[in-house]
């Protein structure tokens, strides 16, 4: 009886230890494979700038010089580095370097493979893809556009790719779960920096932008990225704003996020019969933006820079 009881106790202890070891191993796997990266609070500004190798303690105090004194020092090239740490608005007003472009358009074509536009391994894109995007190919061949192939680390779902695009943050596999419940981005990012310098932002397309940057867009029309069977209306909801937005002068950054091509890829792959028409549609959008952005006598909106990017296994700019 005692021997049987002792054996049961041993088995119970062994079973408990086995469960604890399994839980510990599972915890190590989860923390290693899905690391939680803490967000850095706050956003950088001119007060964050210090000369290379300088002691930050020497540059904690901001200047008390008047605007006229700052302007004199700035124009006389006598402005020391410590005086450069002052109000950002003053820095903008005193800057004598005009911007190359007055406005920025970020056009995101979700799911566009890089080889469709730039080719692969030094080879040009296959002829069928060149024929579906003739205007884009002409911009590249004439040197009016620059192609850049940036390899993106997995996961390549929308939310971590957008975070990487605007903040430089490296996504993790835990972001795949967060992609279904996107929260506001708390890290320093270029969208917040645009707002800090007075830019007005407009967004049409994937509503992930609205979840990452709530309240930051003066106008927006978001569409859901989870209705994969929709390959038509999801893009028409973006393009219907193009003519109106290109004629306006009240924005500095226009974001257009097209989802149709990605949905075509999910439904039928790269060989889908819907792929070629969708590529032609995107090419026409690029053509419309480019032609409406050219400096002419009738265009008083200034010079516009178009950045065309893709969220796929890589990004095309």
Coordinates of C-alpha atoms in Angstrom, one line a residue:
X1 CA 0.0 0.0 0.0
X2 CA 2.8 2.4 1.0
X3 CA 4.8 1.4 -2.1
X4 CA 1.8 2.0 -4.4
X5 CA 1.1 5.4 -2.7
X6 CA 4.7 6.4 -3.1
X7 CA 4.6 5.5 -6.8
X8 CA 1.6 7.7 -7.3
X9 CA 3.3 10.6 -5.6
X10 CA 6.3 10.2 -7.8
X11 CA 4.2 10.0 -10.9
X12 CA 2.3 13.1 -9.8
X13 CA 5.5 15.0 -9.2
X14 CA 7.0 13.9 -12.6
X15 CA 3.8 14.9 -14.4
X16 CA 3.7 18.4 -12.7
X17 CA 7.4 18.9 -13.5
X18 CA 6.8 17.9 -17.2
X19 CA 3.9 20.3 -17.5
X20 CA 6.0 23.1 -16.0
X21 CA 8.9 22.4 -18.3
X22 CA 6.5 22.4 -21.3
X23 CA 5.0 25.7 -20.2
X24 CA 8.5 27.2 -19.7
X25 CA 9.6 26.0 -23.1
X26 CA 6.5 27.3 -24.8
X27 CA 7.0 30.7 -23.1
X28 CA 10.6 30.8 -24.4
X29 CA 9.4 30.0 -27.9
X30 CA 6.7 32.7 -27.8
X31 CA 9.0 35.4 -26.4
X32 CA 11.7 34.4 -28.9
X33 CA 9.5 34.0 -32.0
X34 CA 7.1 36.8 -31.2
X35 CA 9.2 39.4 -29.4
X36 CA 7.3 42.4 -28.0
X37 CA 9.1 45.6 -29.0
X38 CA 8.4 48.5 -26.6
X39 CA 7.4 51.7 -28.3
X40 CA 9.5 54.8 -27.8
X41 CA 7.3 57.6 -26.5
X42 CA 7.6 61.1 -27.9
X43 CA 8.5 62.5 -31.3
X44 CA 11.8 64.1 -32.5
X45 CA 12.2 67.7 -33.4
X46 CA 14.9 70.3 -33.8
X47 CA 15.4 70.1 -30.1
X48 CA 16.7 66.6 -30.6
X49 CA 19.5 67.6 -32.9
X50 CA 23.1 67.6 -31.6
X51 CA 26.3 67.9 -33.5
X52 CA 28.2 64.6 -34.0
X53 CA 30.4 63.9 -31.0
X54 CA 29.0 66.8 -29.0
X55 CA 27.9 66.6 -25.3
X56 CA 24.1 66.8 -25.2
X57 CA 24.3 68.6 -21.9
X58 CA 25.9 71.6 -23.6
X59 CA 22.9 72.0 -25.9
X60 CA 20.0 71.7 -23.5
X61 CA 19.3 75.4 -23.3
X62 CA 17.6 77.0 -26.3
X63 CA 18.5 80.4 -27.6
X64 CA 16.9 83.6 -26.3
X65 CA 17.9 85.7 -29.3
X66 CA 15.3 87.8 -31.1
X67 CA 14.1 87.0 -34.6
X68 CA 16.1 89.9 -36.0
X69 CA 19.3 88.6 -34.3
X70 CA 18.7 85.1 -35.5
X71 CA 18.1 86.3 -39.1
X72 CA 21.3 88.3 -39.0
X73 CA 23.4 85.4 -37.8
X74 CA 21.7 83.0 -40.2
X75 CA 22.2 85.1 -43.3
X76 CA 25.8 86.0 -42.2
X77 CA 26.7 82.3 -41.9
X78 CA 27.8 83.0 -38.3
X79 CA 25.1 80.8 -36.7
X80 CA 26.8 78.4 -34.3
X81 CA 25.3 74.9 -33.9
X82 CA 23.9 75.5 -30.5
X83 CA 21.8 78.4 -31.9
X84 CA 20.3 76.1 -34.4
X85 CA 18.3 74.4 -31.6
X86 CA 15.3 76.8 -31.6
X87 CA 11.7 76.9 -32.6
X88 CA 10.9 74.9 -35.8
X89 CA 8.6 77.6 -37.1
X90 CA 11.4 80.2 -36.9
X91 CA 13.7 77.8 -38.7
X92 CA 11.2 77.4 -41.5
X93 CA 10.8 81.1 -41.8
X94 CA 14.5 81.8 -41.9
X95 CA 15.4 79.0 -44.3
X96 CA 16.7 80.3 -47.6
X97 CA 16.7 76.9 -49.4
X98 CA 13.6 76.5 -51.5
X99 CA 12.1 73.0 -51.7
X100 CA 12.5 71.1 -54.9
X101 CA 8.8 70.0 -54.8
X102 CA 5.7 71.7 -53.3
X103 CA 3.6 68.6 -52.8
X104 CA 4.0 64.8 -52.4
X105 CA 1.8 62.0 -53.7
X106 CA 2.4 58.6 -52.2
X107 CA 0.6 56.0 -54.4
X108 CA 0.7 52.5 -52.9
X109 CA -0.2 49.6 -55.2
X110 CA -0.7 46.7 -52.8
X111 CA 0.6 43.4 -54.0
X112 CA 2.5 44.6 -57.1
X113 CA 5.5 42.3 -57.6
X114 CA 8.7 44.3 -58.3
X115 CA 9.6 42.1 -61.3
X116 CA 6.4 43.3 -63.1
X117 CA 7.9 46.8 -63.3
X118 CA 11.7 46.5 -62.8
X119 CA 12.4 43.0 -64.0
X120 CA 14.5 40.4 -62.1
X121 CA 18.2 39.5 -61.9
X122 CA 19.2 42.4 -64.3
X123 CA 16.7 41.3 -66.9
X124 CA 13.8 43.6 -68.0
X125 CA 10.2 42.7 -67.2
X126 CA 8.6 40.1 -69.5
X127 CA 7.0 41.7 -72.5
X128 CA 3.4 41.0 -71.4
X129 CA 4.0 43.1 -68.3
X130 CA 5.7 45.9 -70.2
X131 CA 2.7 46.1 -72.5
X132 CA 0.3 46.3 -69.6
X133 CA 2.1 49.3 -68.1
X134 CA 3.5 51.2 -71.1
X135 CA 3.4 54.7 -69.5
X136 CA 5.2 53.6 -66.4
X137 CA 7.8 51.8 -68.5
X138 CA 8.3 55.0 -70.7
X139 CA 8.9 57.1 -67.6
X140 CA 11.6 54.6 -66.5
X141 CA 13.2 54.3 -69.9
X142 CA 13.3 58.1 -70.4
X143 CA 14.9 58.7 -67.0
X144 CA 11.8 60.6 -65.8
X145 CA 11.4 58.0 -63.0
X146 CA 13.8 56.1 -60.9
X147 CA 13.2 52.4 -60.0
X148 CA 14.4 51.0 -56.7
X149 CA 13.9 47.5 -55.5
X150 CA 13.9 47.2 -51.6
X151 CA 13.6 43.8 -50.2
X152 CA 11.2 43.6 -47.3
X153 CA 11.5 41.2 -44.4
X154 CA 8.5 39.1 -43.5
X155 CA 5.7 39.4 -42.5
X156 CA 4.5 41.3 -45.6
X157 CA 1.0 42.0 -44.4
X158 CA -0.2 45.6 -44.7
X159 CA 0.1 47.0 -41.2
X160 CA 3.8 46.1 -40.5
X161 CA 4.7 47.2 -44.0
X162 CA 3.1 50.6 -43.6
X163 CA 4.8 51.0 -40.2
X164 CA 8.2 50.1 -41.8
X165 CA 7.5 52.6 -44.6
X166 CA 6.8 55.6 -42.4
X167 CA 8.9 54.9 -39.3
X168 CA 11.6 52.4 -40.3
X169 CA 10.4 49.9 -37.7
X170 CA 11.2 46.3 -38.4
X171 CA 8.0 44.2 -38.2
X172 CA 7.7 40.9 -36.3
X173 CA 5.4 37.9 -36.7
X174 CA 3.3 39.2 -33.8
X175 CA 2.2 42.0 -36.2
X176 CA 0.3 39.4 -38.2
X177 CA -2.2 39.1 -35.4
X178 CA -2.2 42.8 -34.8
X179 CA -3.0 43.4 -38.5
X180 CA -6.6 42.4 -37.8
X181 CA -6.9 44.9 -34.9
X182 CA -4.6 47.8 -35.9
X183 CA -3.9 50.3 -33.2
X184 CA -2.5 53.9 -33.5
X185 CA 1.2 54.1 -34.2
X186 CA 3.0 55.6 -31.2
X187 CA 6.6 55.5 -32.6
X188 CA 8.1 58.5 -34.2
X189 CA 7.2 58.6 -37.9
X190 CA 7.3 60.7 -41.0
X191 CA 3.5 61.3 -40.9
X192 CA 3.7 63.1 -37.6
X193 CA 6.7 65.0 -38.7
X194 CA 4.8 66.3 -41.8
X195 CA 2.0 67.5 -39.4
X196 CA 4.6 69.2 -37.2
X197 CA 5.8 71.3 -40.1
X198 CA 2.3 72.3 -41.1
X199 CA 1.5 69.9 -43.9
X200 CA -2.1 69.1 -44.6
X201 CA -2.6 65.4 -45.3
X202 CA -5.3 63.6 -47.4
X203 CA -5.7 59.8 -47.7
X204 CA -7.9 57.7 -49.9
X205 CA -7.8 53.9 -49.9
X206 CA -6.9 51.2 -47.3
X207 CA -8.3 52.2 -44.0
X208 CA -5.3 50.8 -42.2
X209 CA -3.8 54.3 -42.5
X210 CA -6.8 55.7 -40.6
X211 CA -6.2 53.2 -37.8
X212 CA -2.5 53.9 -37.6
X213 CA -2.9 57.7 -37.7
X214 CA -6.3 58.6 -36.3
X215 CA -7.3 62.2 -36.7
X216 CA -4.3 63.2 -38.8
X217 CA -5.9 63.5 -42.2
X218 CA -8.0 66.5 -43.1
X219 CA -9.9 64.4 -45.7
X220 CA -10.1 60.7 -46.1
X221 CA -12.1 57.9 -47.7
X222 CA -11.1 54.5 -46.3
X223 CA -11.9 51.1 -47.7
X224 CA -11.6 47.7 -46.0
X225 CA -8.8 45.5 -47.1
X226 CA -10.5 42.3 -45.9
X227 CA -13.2 42.0 -48.6
X228 CA -10.8 40.1 -50.9
X229 CA -13.4 39.3 -53.6
X230 CA -13.8 42.9 -54.4
X231 CA -11.3 43.8 -57.2
X232 CA -13.2 46.7 -58.8
X233 CA -15.1 49.0 -56.4
X234 CA -12.2 48.9 -53.9
X235 CA -10.1 50.8 -56.4
X236 CA -12.8 52.9 -57.9
X237 CA -13.5 54.4 -54.4
X238 CA -9.9 55.7 -54.6
X239 CA -9.8 56.9 -58.2
X240 CA -13.1 58.8 -58.0
X241 CA -11.3 61.4 -55.9
X242 CA -8.4 61.9 -58.2
X243 CA -9.7 64.7 -60.5
X244 CA -10.9 66.7 -57.5
X245 CA -7.8 66.2 -55.4
X246 CA -5.4 67.0 -58.2
X247 CA -7.2 70.3 -58.8
X248 CA -7.1 71.4 -55.1
X249 CA -4.3 73.3 -53.5
X250 CA -5.1 72.7 -49.9
X251 CA -3.0 69.6 -49.3
X252 CA 0.7 68.8 -49.1
X253 CA 0.6 65.0 -49.0
X254 CA -1.9 62.9 -50.8
X255 CA -1.9 59.1 -50.1
X256 CA -3.6 56.8 -52.5
X257 CA -3.6 53.1 -51.4
X258 CA -5.0 50.7 -54.1
X259 CA -5.9 47.2 -53.0
X260 CA -7.4 45.7 -56.2
X261 CA -4.2 44.2 -57.5
X262 CA -3.5 42.5 -54.2
X263 CA -7.1 41.0 -54.2
X264 CA -6.5 39.8 -57.8
X265 CA -3.4 38.0 -56.6
X266 CA -5.2 36.4 -53.7
X267 CA -8.1 35.2 -55.9
X268 CA -6.2 33.9 -59.0
X269 CA -2.5 34.4 -58.6
X270 CA -0.2 36.1 -61.1
X271 CA -1.7 34.3 -64.0
X272 CA -5.2 35.5 -63.3
X273 CA -7.2 36.9 -66.3
X274 CA -7.9 39.9 -64.1
X275 CA -4.2 40.7 -63.7
X276 CA -3.5 42.5 -67.0
X277 CA -6.6 44.7 -66.9
X278 CA -5.7 45.7 -63.3
X279 CA -2.1 46.6 -64.3
X280 CA -3.4 48.7 -67.1
X281 CA -5.8 50.5 -64.7
X282 CA -2.9 51.3 -62.4
X283 CA -0.8 52.5 -65.3
X284 CA -3.6 54.9 -66.3
X285 CA -3.7 56.3 -62.7
X286 CA 0.0 56.9 -62.8
X287 CA -0.4 58.6 -66.2
X288 CA -3.2 60.8 -64.9
X289 CA -1.2 61.9 -61.9
X290 CA 1.9 62.6 -63.9
X291 CA 0.2 64.6 -66.6
X292 CA -1.7 66.7 -64.1
X293 CA 1.5 67.3 -62.1
X294 CA 3.5 68.7 -64.9
X295 CA 4.3 72.4 -64.5
X296 CA 2.3 74.3 -67.1
X297 CA 0.8 77.8 -67.4
X298 CA -2.6 76.4 -66.2
X299 CA -1.1 74.5 -63.2
X300 CA -0.7 76.8 -60.2
X301 CA -0.4 73.9 -57.7
X302 CA 3.4 73.9 -57.9
X303 CA 5.7 70.9 -58.5
X304 CA 4.5 67.5 -57.3
X305 CA 6.6 64.5 -56.5
X306 CA 5.0 61.1 -57.2
X307 CA 6.3 58.1 -55.2
X308 CA 4.8 54.8 -56.3
X309 CA 5.3 52.0 -53.9
X310 CA 4.1 48.4 -53.6
X311 CA 3.5 46.3 -50.5
X312 CA 4.5 42.8 -51.5
X313 CA 7.6 40.7 -51.1
X314 CA 9.4 43.9 -52.0
X315 CA 8.6 47.6 -52.5
X316 CA 8.9 49.5 -55.8
X317 CA 9.6 53.2 -55.7

